[in-house]
Short mmCIF file of C-alpha atoms in Angstrom, two decimals:
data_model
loop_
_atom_site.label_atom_id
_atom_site.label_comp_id
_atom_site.label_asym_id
_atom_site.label_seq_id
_atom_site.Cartn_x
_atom_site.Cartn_y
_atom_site.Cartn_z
CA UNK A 1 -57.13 -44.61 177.12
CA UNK A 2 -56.65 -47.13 179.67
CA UNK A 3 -59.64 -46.22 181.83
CA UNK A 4 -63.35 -46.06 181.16
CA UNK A 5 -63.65 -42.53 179.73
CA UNK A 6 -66.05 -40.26 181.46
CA UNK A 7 -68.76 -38.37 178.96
CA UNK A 8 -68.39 -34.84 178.76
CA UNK A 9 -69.94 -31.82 177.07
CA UNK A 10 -67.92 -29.86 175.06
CA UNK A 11 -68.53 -26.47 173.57
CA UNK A 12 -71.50 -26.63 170.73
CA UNK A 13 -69.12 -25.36 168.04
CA UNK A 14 -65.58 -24.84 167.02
CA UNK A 15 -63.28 -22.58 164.57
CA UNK A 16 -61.51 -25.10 162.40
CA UNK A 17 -58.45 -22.68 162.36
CA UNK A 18 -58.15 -23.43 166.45
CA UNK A 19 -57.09 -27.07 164.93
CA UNK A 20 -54.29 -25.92 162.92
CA UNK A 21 -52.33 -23.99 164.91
CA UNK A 22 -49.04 -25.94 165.67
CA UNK A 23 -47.27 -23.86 167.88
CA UNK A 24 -44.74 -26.18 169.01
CA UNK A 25 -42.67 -26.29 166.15
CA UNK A 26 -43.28 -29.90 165.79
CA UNK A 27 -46.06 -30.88 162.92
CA UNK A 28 -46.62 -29.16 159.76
CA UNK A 29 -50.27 -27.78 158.96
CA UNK A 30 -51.88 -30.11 156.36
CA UNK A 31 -55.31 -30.31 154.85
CA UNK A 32 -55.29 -33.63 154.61
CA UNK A 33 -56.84 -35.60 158.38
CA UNK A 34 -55.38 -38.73 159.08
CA UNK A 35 -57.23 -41.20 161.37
CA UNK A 36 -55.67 -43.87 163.56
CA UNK A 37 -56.27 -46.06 166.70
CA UNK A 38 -54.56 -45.94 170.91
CA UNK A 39 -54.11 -49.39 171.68
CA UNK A 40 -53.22 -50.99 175.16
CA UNK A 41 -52.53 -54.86 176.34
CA UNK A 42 -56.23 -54.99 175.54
CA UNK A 43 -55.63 -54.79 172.06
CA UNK A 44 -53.58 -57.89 172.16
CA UNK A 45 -50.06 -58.01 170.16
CA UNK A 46 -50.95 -57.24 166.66
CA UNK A 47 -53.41 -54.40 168.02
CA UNK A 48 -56.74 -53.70 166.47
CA UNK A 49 -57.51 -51.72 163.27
CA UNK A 50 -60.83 -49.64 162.87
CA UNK A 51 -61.05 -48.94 159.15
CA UNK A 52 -58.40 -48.85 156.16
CA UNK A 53 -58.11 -45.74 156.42
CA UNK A 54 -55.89 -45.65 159.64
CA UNK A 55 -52.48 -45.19 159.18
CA UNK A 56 -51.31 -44.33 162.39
CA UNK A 57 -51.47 -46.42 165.90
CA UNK A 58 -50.27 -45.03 169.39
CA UNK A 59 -49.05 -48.08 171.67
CA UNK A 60 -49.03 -47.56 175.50
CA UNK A 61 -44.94 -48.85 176.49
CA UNK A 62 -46.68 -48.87 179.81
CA UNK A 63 -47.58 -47.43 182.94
CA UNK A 64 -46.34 -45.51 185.72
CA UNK A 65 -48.50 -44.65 189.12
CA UNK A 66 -46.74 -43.06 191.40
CA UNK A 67 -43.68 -44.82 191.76
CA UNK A 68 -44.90 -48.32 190.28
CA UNK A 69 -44.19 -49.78 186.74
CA UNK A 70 -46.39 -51.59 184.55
CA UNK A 71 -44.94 -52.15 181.01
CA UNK A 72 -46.98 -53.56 178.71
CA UNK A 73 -45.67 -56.62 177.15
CA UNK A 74 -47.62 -56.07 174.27
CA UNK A 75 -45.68 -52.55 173.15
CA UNK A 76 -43.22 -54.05 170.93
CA UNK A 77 -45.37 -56.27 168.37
CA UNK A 78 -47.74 -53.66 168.44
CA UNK A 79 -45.18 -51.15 166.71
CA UNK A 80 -43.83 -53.78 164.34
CA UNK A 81 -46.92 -54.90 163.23
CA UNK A 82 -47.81 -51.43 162.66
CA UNK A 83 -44.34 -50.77 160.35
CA UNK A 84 -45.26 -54.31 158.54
CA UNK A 85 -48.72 -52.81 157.24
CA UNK A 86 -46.86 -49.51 156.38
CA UNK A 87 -48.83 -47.72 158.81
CA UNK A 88 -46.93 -45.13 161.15
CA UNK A 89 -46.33 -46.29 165.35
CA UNK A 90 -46.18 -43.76 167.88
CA UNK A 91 -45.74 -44.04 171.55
CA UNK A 92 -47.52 -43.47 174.88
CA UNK A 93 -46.92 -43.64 178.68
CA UNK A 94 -49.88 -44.00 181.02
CA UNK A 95 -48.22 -41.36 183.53
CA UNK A 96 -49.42 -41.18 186.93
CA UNK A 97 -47.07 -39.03 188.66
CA UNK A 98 -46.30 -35.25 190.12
CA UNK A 99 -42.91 -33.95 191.04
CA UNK A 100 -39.69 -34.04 189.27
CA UNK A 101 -38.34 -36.65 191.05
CA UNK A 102 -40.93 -39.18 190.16
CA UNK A 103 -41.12 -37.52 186.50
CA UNK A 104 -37.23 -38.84 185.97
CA UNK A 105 -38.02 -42.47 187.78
CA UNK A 106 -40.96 -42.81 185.28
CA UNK A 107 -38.65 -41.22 182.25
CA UNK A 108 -35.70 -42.96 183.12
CA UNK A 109 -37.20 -46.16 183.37
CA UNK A 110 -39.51 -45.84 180.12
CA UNK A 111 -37.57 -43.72 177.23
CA UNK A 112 -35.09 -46.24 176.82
CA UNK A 113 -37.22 -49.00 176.17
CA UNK A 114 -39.04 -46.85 173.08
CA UNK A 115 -38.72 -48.67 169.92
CA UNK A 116 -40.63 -46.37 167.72
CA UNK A 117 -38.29 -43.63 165.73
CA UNK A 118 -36.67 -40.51 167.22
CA UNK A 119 -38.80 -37.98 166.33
CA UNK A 120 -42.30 -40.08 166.41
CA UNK A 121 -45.00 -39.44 169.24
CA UNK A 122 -44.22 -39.91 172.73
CA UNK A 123 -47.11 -38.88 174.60
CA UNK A 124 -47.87 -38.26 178.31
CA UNK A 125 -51.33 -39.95 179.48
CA UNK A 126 -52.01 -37.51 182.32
CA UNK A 127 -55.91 -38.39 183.40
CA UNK A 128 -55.46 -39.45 186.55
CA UNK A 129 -53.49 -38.65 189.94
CA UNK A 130 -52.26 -35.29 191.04
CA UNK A 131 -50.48 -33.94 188.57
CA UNK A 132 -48.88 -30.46 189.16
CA UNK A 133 -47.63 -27.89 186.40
CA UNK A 134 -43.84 -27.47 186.98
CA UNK A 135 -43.49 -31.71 186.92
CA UNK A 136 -45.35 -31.85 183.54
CA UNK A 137 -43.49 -29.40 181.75
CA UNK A 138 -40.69 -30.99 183.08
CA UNK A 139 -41.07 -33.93 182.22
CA UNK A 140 -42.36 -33.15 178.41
CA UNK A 141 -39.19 -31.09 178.18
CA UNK A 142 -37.13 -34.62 179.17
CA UNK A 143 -39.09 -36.33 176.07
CA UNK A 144 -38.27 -33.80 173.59
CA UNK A 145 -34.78 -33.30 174.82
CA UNK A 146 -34.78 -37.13 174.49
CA UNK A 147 -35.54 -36.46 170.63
CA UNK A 148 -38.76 -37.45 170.40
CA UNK A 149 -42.23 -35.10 169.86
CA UNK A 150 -43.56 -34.56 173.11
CA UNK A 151 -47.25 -34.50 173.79
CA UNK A 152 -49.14 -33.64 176.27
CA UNK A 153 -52.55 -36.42 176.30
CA UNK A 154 -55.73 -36.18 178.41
CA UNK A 155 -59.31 -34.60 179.30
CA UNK A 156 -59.85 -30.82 179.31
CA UNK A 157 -61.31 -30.33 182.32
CA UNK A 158 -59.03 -32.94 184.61
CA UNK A 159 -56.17 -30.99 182.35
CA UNK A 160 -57.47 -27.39 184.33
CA UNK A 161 -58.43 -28.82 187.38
CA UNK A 162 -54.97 -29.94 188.00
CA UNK A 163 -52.88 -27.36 185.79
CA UNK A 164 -55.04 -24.54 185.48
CA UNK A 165 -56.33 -23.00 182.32
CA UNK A 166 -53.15 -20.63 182.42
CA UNK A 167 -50.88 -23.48 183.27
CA UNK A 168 -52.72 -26.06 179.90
CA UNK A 169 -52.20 -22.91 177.96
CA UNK A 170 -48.32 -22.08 178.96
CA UNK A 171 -48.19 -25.79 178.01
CA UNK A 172 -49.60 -25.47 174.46
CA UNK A 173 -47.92 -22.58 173.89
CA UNK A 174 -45.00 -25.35 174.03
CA UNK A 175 -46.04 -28.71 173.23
CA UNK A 176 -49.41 -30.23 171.23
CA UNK A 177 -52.11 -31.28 173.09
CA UNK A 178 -53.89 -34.26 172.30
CA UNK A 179 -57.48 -34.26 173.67
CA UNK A 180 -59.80 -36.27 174.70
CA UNK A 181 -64.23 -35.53 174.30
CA UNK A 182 -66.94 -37.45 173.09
CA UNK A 183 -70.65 -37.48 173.72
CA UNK A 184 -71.65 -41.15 174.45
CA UNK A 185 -70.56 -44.70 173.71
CA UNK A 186 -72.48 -45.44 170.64
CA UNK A 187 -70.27 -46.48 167.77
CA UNK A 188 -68.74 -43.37 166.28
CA UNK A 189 -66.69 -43.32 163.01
CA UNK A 190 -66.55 -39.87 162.36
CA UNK A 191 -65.61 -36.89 165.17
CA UNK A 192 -68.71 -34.60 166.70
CA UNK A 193 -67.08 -31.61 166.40
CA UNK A 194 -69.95 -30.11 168.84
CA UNK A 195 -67.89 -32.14 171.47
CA UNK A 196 -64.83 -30.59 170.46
CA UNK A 197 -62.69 -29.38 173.67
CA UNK A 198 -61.99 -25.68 171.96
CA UNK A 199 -57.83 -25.15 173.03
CA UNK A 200 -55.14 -23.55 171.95
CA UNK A 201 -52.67 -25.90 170.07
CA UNK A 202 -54.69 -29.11 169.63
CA UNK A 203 -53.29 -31.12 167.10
CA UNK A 204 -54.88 -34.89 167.82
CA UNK A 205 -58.33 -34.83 168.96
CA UNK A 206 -59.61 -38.58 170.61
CA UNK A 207 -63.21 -38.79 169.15
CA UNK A 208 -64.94 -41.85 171.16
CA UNK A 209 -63.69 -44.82 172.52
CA UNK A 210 -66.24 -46.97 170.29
CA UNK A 211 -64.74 -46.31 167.00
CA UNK A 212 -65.81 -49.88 166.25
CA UNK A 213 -68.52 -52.09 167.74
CA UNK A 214 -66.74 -54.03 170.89
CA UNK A 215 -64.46 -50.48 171.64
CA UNK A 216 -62.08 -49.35 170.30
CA UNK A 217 -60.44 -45.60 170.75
CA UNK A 218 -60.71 -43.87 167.55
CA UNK A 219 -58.60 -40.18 167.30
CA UNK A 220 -58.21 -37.59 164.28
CA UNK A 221 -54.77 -36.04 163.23
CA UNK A 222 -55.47 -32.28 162.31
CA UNK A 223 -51.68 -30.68 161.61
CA UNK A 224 -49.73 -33.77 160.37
CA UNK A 225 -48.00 -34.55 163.72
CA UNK A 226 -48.85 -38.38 163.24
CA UNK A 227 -45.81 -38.34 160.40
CA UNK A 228 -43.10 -37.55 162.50
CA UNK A 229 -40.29 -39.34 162.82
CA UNK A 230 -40.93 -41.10 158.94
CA UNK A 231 -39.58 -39.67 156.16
CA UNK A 232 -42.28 -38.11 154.07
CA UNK A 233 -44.66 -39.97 156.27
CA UNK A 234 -43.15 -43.03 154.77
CA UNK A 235 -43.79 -46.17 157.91
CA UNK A 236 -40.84 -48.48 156.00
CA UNK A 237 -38.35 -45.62 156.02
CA UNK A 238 -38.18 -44.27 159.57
CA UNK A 239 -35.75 -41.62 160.90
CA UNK A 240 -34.57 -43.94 163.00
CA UNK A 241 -34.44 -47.55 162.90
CA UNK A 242 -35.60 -49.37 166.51
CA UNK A 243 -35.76 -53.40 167.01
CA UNK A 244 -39.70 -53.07 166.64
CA UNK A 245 -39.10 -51.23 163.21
CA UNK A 246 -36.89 -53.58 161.59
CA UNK A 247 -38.76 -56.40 162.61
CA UNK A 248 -41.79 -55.16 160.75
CA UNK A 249 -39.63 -53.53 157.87
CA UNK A 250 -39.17 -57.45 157.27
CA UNK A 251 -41.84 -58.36 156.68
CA UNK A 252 -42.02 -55.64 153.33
CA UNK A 253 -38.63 -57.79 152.27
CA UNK A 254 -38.62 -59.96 149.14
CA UNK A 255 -39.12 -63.83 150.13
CA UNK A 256 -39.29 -67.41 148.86
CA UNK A 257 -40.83 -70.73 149.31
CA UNK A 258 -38.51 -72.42 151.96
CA UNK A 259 -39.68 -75.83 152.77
CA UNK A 260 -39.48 -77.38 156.68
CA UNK A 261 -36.51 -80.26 156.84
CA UNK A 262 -37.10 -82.78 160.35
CA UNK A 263 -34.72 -80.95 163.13
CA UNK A 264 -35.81 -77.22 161.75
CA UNK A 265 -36.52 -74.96 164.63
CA UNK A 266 -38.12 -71.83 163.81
CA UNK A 267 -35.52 -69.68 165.98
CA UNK A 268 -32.94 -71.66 163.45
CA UNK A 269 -34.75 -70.28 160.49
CA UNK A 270 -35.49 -67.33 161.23
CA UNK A 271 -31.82 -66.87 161.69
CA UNK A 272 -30.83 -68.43 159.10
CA UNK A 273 -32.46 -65.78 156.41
CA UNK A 274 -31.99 -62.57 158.62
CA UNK A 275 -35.27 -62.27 160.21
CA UNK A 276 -36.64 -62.27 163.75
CA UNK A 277 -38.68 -65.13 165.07
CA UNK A 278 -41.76 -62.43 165.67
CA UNK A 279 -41.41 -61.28 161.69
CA UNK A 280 -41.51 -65.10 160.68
CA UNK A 281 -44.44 -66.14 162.48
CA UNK A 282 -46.36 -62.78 161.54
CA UNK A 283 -45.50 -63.33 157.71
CA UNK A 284 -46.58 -66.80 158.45
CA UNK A 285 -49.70 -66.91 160.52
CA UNK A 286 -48.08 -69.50 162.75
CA UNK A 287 -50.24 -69.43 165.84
CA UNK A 288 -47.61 -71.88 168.10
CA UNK A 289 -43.85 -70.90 166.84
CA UNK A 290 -43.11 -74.68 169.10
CA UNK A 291 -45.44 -76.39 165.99
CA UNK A 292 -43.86 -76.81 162.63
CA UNK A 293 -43.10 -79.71 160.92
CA UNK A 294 -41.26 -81.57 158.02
CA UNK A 295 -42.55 -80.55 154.57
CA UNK A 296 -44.41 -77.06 155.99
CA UNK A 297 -43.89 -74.55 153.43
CA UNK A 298 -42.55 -71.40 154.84
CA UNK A 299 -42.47 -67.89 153.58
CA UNK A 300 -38.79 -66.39 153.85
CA UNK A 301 -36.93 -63.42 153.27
CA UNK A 302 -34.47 -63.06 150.52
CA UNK A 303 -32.10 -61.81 152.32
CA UNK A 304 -29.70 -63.43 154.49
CA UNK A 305 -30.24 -66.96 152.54
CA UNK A 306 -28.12 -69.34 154.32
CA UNK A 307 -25.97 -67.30 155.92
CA UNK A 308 -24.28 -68.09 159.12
CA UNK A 309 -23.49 -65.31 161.42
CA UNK A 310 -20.56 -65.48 163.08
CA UNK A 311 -19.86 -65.79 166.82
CA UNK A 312 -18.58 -62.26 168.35
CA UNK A 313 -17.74 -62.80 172.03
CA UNK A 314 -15.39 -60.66 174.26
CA UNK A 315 -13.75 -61.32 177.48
CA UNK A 316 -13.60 -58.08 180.03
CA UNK A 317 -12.34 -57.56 183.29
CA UNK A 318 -14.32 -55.43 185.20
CA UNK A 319 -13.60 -52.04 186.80
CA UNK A 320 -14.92 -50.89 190.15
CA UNK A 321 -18.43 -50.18 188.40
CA UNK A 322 -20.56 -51.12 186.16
CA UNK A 323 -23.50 -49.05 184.76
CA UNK A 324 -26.92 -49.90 184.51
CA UNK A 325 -28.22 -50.83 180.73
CA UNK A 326 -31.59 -51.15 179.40
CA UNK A 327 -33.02 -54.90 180.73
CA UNK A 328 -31.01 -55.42 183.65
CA UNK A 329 -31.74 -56.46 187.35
CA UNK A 330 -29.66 -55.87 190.28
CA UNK A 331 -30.15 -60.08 190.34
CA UNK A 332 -28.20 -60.37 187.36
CA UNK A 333 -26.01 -58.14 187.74
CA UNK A 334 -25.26 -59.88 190.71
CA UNK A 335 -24.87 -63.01 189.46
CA UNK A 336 -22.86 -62.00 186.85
CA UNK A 337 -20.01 -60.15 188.38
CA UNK A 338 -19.83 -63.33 191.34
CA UNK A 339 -22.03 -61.54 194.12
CA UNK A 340 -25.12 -61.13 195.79
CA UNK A 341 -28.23 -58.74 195.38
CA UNK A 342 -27.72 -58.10 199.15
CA UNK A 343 -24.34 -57.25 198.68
CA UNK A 344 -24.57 -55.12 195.84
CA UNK A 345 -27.61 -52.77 196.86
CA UNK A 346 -26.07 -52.59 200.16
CA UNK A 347 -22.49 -50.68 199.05
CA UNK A 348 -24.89 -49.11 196.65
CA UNK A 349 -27.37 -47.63 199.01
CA UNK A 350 -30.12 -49.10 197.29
CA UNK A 351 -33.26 -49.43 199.67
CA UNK A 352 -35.77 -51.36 197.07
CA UNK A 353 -33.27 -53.98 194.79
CA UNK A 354 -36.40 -53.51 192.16
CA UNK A 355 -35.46 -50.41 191.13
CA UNK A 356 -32.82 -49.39 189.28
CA UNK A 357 -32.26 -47.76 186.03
CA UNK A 358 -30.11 -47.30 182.57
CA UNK A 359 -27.31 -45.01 183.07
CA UNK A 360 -26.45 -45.85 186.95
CA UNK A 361 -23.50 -46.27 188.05
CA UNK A 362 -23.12 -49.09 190.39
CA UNK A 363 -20.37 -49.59 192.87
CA UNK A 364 -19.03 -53.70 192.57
CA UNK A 365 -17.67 -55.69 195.17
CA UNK A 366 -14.19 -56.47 193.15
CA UNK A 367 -12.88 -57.41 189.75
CA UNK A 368 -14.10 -60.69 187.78
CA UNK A 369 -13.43 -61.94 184.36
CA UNK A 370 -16.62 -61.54 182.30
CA UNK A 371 -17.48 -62.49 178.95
CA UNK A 372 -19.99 -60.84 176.30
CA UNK A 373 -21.78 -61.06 173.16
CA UNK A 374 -23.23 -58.69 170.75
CA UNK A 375 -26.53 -59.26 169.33
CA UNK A 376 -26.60 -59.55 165.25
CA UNK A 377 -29.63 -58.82 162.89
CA UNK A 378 -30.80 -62.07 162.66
CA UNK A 379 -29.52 -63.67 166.27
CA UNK A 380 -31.69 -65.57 168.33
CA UNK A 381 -31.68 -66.35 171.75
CA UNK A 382 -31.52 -70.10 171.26
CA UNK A 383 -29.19 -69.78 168.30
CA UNK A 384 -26.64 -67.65 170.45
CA UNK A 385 -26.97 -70.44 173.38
CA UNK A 386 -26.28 -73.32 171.11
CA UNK A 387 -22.96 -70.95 169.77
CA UNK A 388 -21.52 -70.25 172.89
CA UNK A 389 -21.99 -73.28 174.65
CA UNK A 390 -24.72 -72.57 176.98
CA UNK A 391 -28.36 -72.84 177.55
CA UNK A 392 -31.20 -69.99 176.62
CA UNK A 393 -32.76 -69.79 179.48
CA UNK A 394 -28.57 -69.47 181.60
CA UNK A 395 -28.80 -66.61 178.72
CA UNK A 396 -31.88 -64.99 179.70
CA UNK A 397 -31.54 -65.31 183.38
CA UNK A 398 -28.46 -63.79 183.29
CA UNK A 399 -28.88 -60.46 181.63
CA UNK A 400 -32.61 -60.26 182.72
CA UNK A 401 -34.55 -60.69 179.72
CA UNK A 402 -38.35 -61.16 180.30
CA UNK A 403 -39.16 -62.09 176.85
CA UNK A 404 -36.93 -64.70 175.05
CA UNK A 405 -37.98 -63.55 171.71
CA UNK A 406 -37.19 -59.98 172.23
CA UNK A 407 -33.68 -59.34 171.70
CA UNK A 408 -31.96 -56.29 169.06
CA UNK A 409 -28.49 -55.87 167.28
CA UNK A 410 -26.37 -54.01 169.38
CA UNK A 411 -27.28 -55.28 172.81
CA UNK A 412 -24.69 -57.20 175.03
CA UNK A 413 -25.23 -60.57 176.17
CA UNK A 414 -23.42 -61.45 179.30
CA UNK A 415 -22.51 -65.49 180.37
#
């Protein structure tokens, strides 16, 4: 996905029942193939389509090698851009890992930053590394126990080398393999099923990685695997509803004409009718959400019309511990309990102050009066500044938010 894809031979025919033979409990056989596009940074935030016919994208969260992170900040407009053209989003990690203990870092670190719904695709990228049998199994396990369909991604033959052909097929026998073969880099819009990796429980099958002229990774859906987590397949009804998947479920919402007045911000509109800042400007085409101006004719949702949402902040006194929450830095934490990184990863026993992770429980130097806000459908980061009497970027630097534009209902604001 991520790398340059190595050519290899696969066998010179296949049975067509091999490809519909779910054995995981987790697709239902279909005759119907559904075709759809793995995207990374690459593919820039609104990702790249191949033909109308794709209905499904896979959208790499980010990567993991061996103990380092690299999230890709493209994940989350990826996914809602996918919901907005009623297409299905699905998830992938690139994971470069082997033991348990690096399995949870990688898991912990990752599965609660997944916006696409419980139940969709989230798929282990294991092509590179030294991946070993016991840590993979474990570590798909932690996915599906984390209510999501685990898959297992990658080449054949790396897949053996490193697992065995017992250990790929004790795997299948458990979870759907998505493979990856194709002949040459020519543009390719339909599989060569002479290149087809023959294996037990292959339900997605990665065809070439010029599925367009310029690349682009093109992969088939044999079983029906690609609709889970939607109802009925259905992209604007989800099983579960994720900040990515409302944002592009707004952009299927009824709107109006709504005409630019001198002082509009975008971040003001947007919260104005209920939407997000990303959904305005995709629905839009703004290229520069800093340039509008007085008399630009906006498109905006129905709902929501001039509704003000009401401040919602809580004072708490802390306990002896706090515990970790999707977003947050030992740095902020710091700062927001009236202490120092030093200090807090030193009564913590924390060697490297970059890594920490949702659902620890840190140790704090004493009791402090805090106060919080809860993110509502519609809040912006600016717009919740100007309300409690503070700036955005006090706001973001506090509760350790790398992108000001991504925030979701339900998450606490400290400040």
């Amino acid at each position: 996905m991520q790398k340059m894809k190595m050519i290899k031979r696969g066998a010179a025919s296949v049975a067509i029942a091999l490809l519909l033979l779910p054995l995981a409990g987790t697709a239902h056989a279909t005759t119907v193939k559904h075709y759809g596009v793995d995207w990374s940074k690459y593919q820039g935030n609104a990702g790249k389509w191949g033909y109308a016919r794709d209905d499904f994208s896979i959208s790499q969260i980010g990567g993991y090698y061996n103990g380092s992170f690299v999230p890709q900040t493209t994940y989350g407009t990826q996914v809602a851009n996918t919901i907005a053209l009623n297409k299905r989003a699905h998830t992938y990690i690139y994971a470069q890992f082997s033991g348990t203990a690096q399995a949870d870092q990688m898991l912990d670190y990752y599965l609660p930053k997944v916006q696409t719904p419980k139940g969709s695709i989230v798929a282990l990228d294991v092509e590179s590394g030294n991946p070993d049998l016991a840590s993979v199994e474990y570590a798909l396990q932690k996915v599906q126990d984390a209510g999501y369909t685990a898959v297992l991604y990658g080449y054949k033959s790396f897949l053996i080398n490193h697992l065995g052909s017992a250990g790929l097929q004790e795997i299948a026998s458990q979870y759907p393999l998505w493979l990856a073969e194709y002949p040459n880099y020519n543009v390719t819009p339909e599989p060569n099923y002479n290149y087809f990796p023959s294996f037990i429980n292959v339900q997605m099958l990665q065809f070439t990685s010029t599925y367009v002229a310029g690349g682009l990774d093109g992969n088939v859906d044999f079983t029906g695997i690609t609709e889970n987590g939607y109802k009925n397949g259905n992209a604007q009804k989800p099983a579960t509803n994720t900040p990515a998947t409302n944002t592009g479920k707004q952009l299927h919402e009824d709107t109006h004409n709504y005409t630019v007045k001198s002082g509009d911000t975008l971040s003001a509109i947007a919260s104005r009718y209920g939407m997000t800042v990303n959904a305005l400007v995709t629905l839009n085409g703004i290229q520069n959400a800093n340039l509008i101006y007085p008399g630009q004719v906006l498109r905006v949702a129905d709902s929501g019309q001039g509704s003000n949402v009401s401040q919602k902040a809580t004072t708490t006194t802390t306990s002896g511990t706090y515990t970790v929450r999707y977003g947050d830095t030992l740095s902020a934490i710091a700062s927001r309990y009236g202490t120092s990184t030093s200090t807090l990863a030193s009564i913590n026993g924390i060697s490297n102050p970059n890594w920490i992770y949702p659902g620890q429980v840190l140790k704090l130097s004493g009791g402090s009066s805090i106060r919080s806000y809860t993110v509502r459908s519609g809040d912006t980061l600016s717009g919740i500044a100007s309300r409690l009497g503070t700036s955005w970027t006090s706001l973001k630097a506090k509760n350790g938010i790398a992108n000001a534009n991504l925030i979701y209902p339900g998450q606490t604001l400290y400040y």
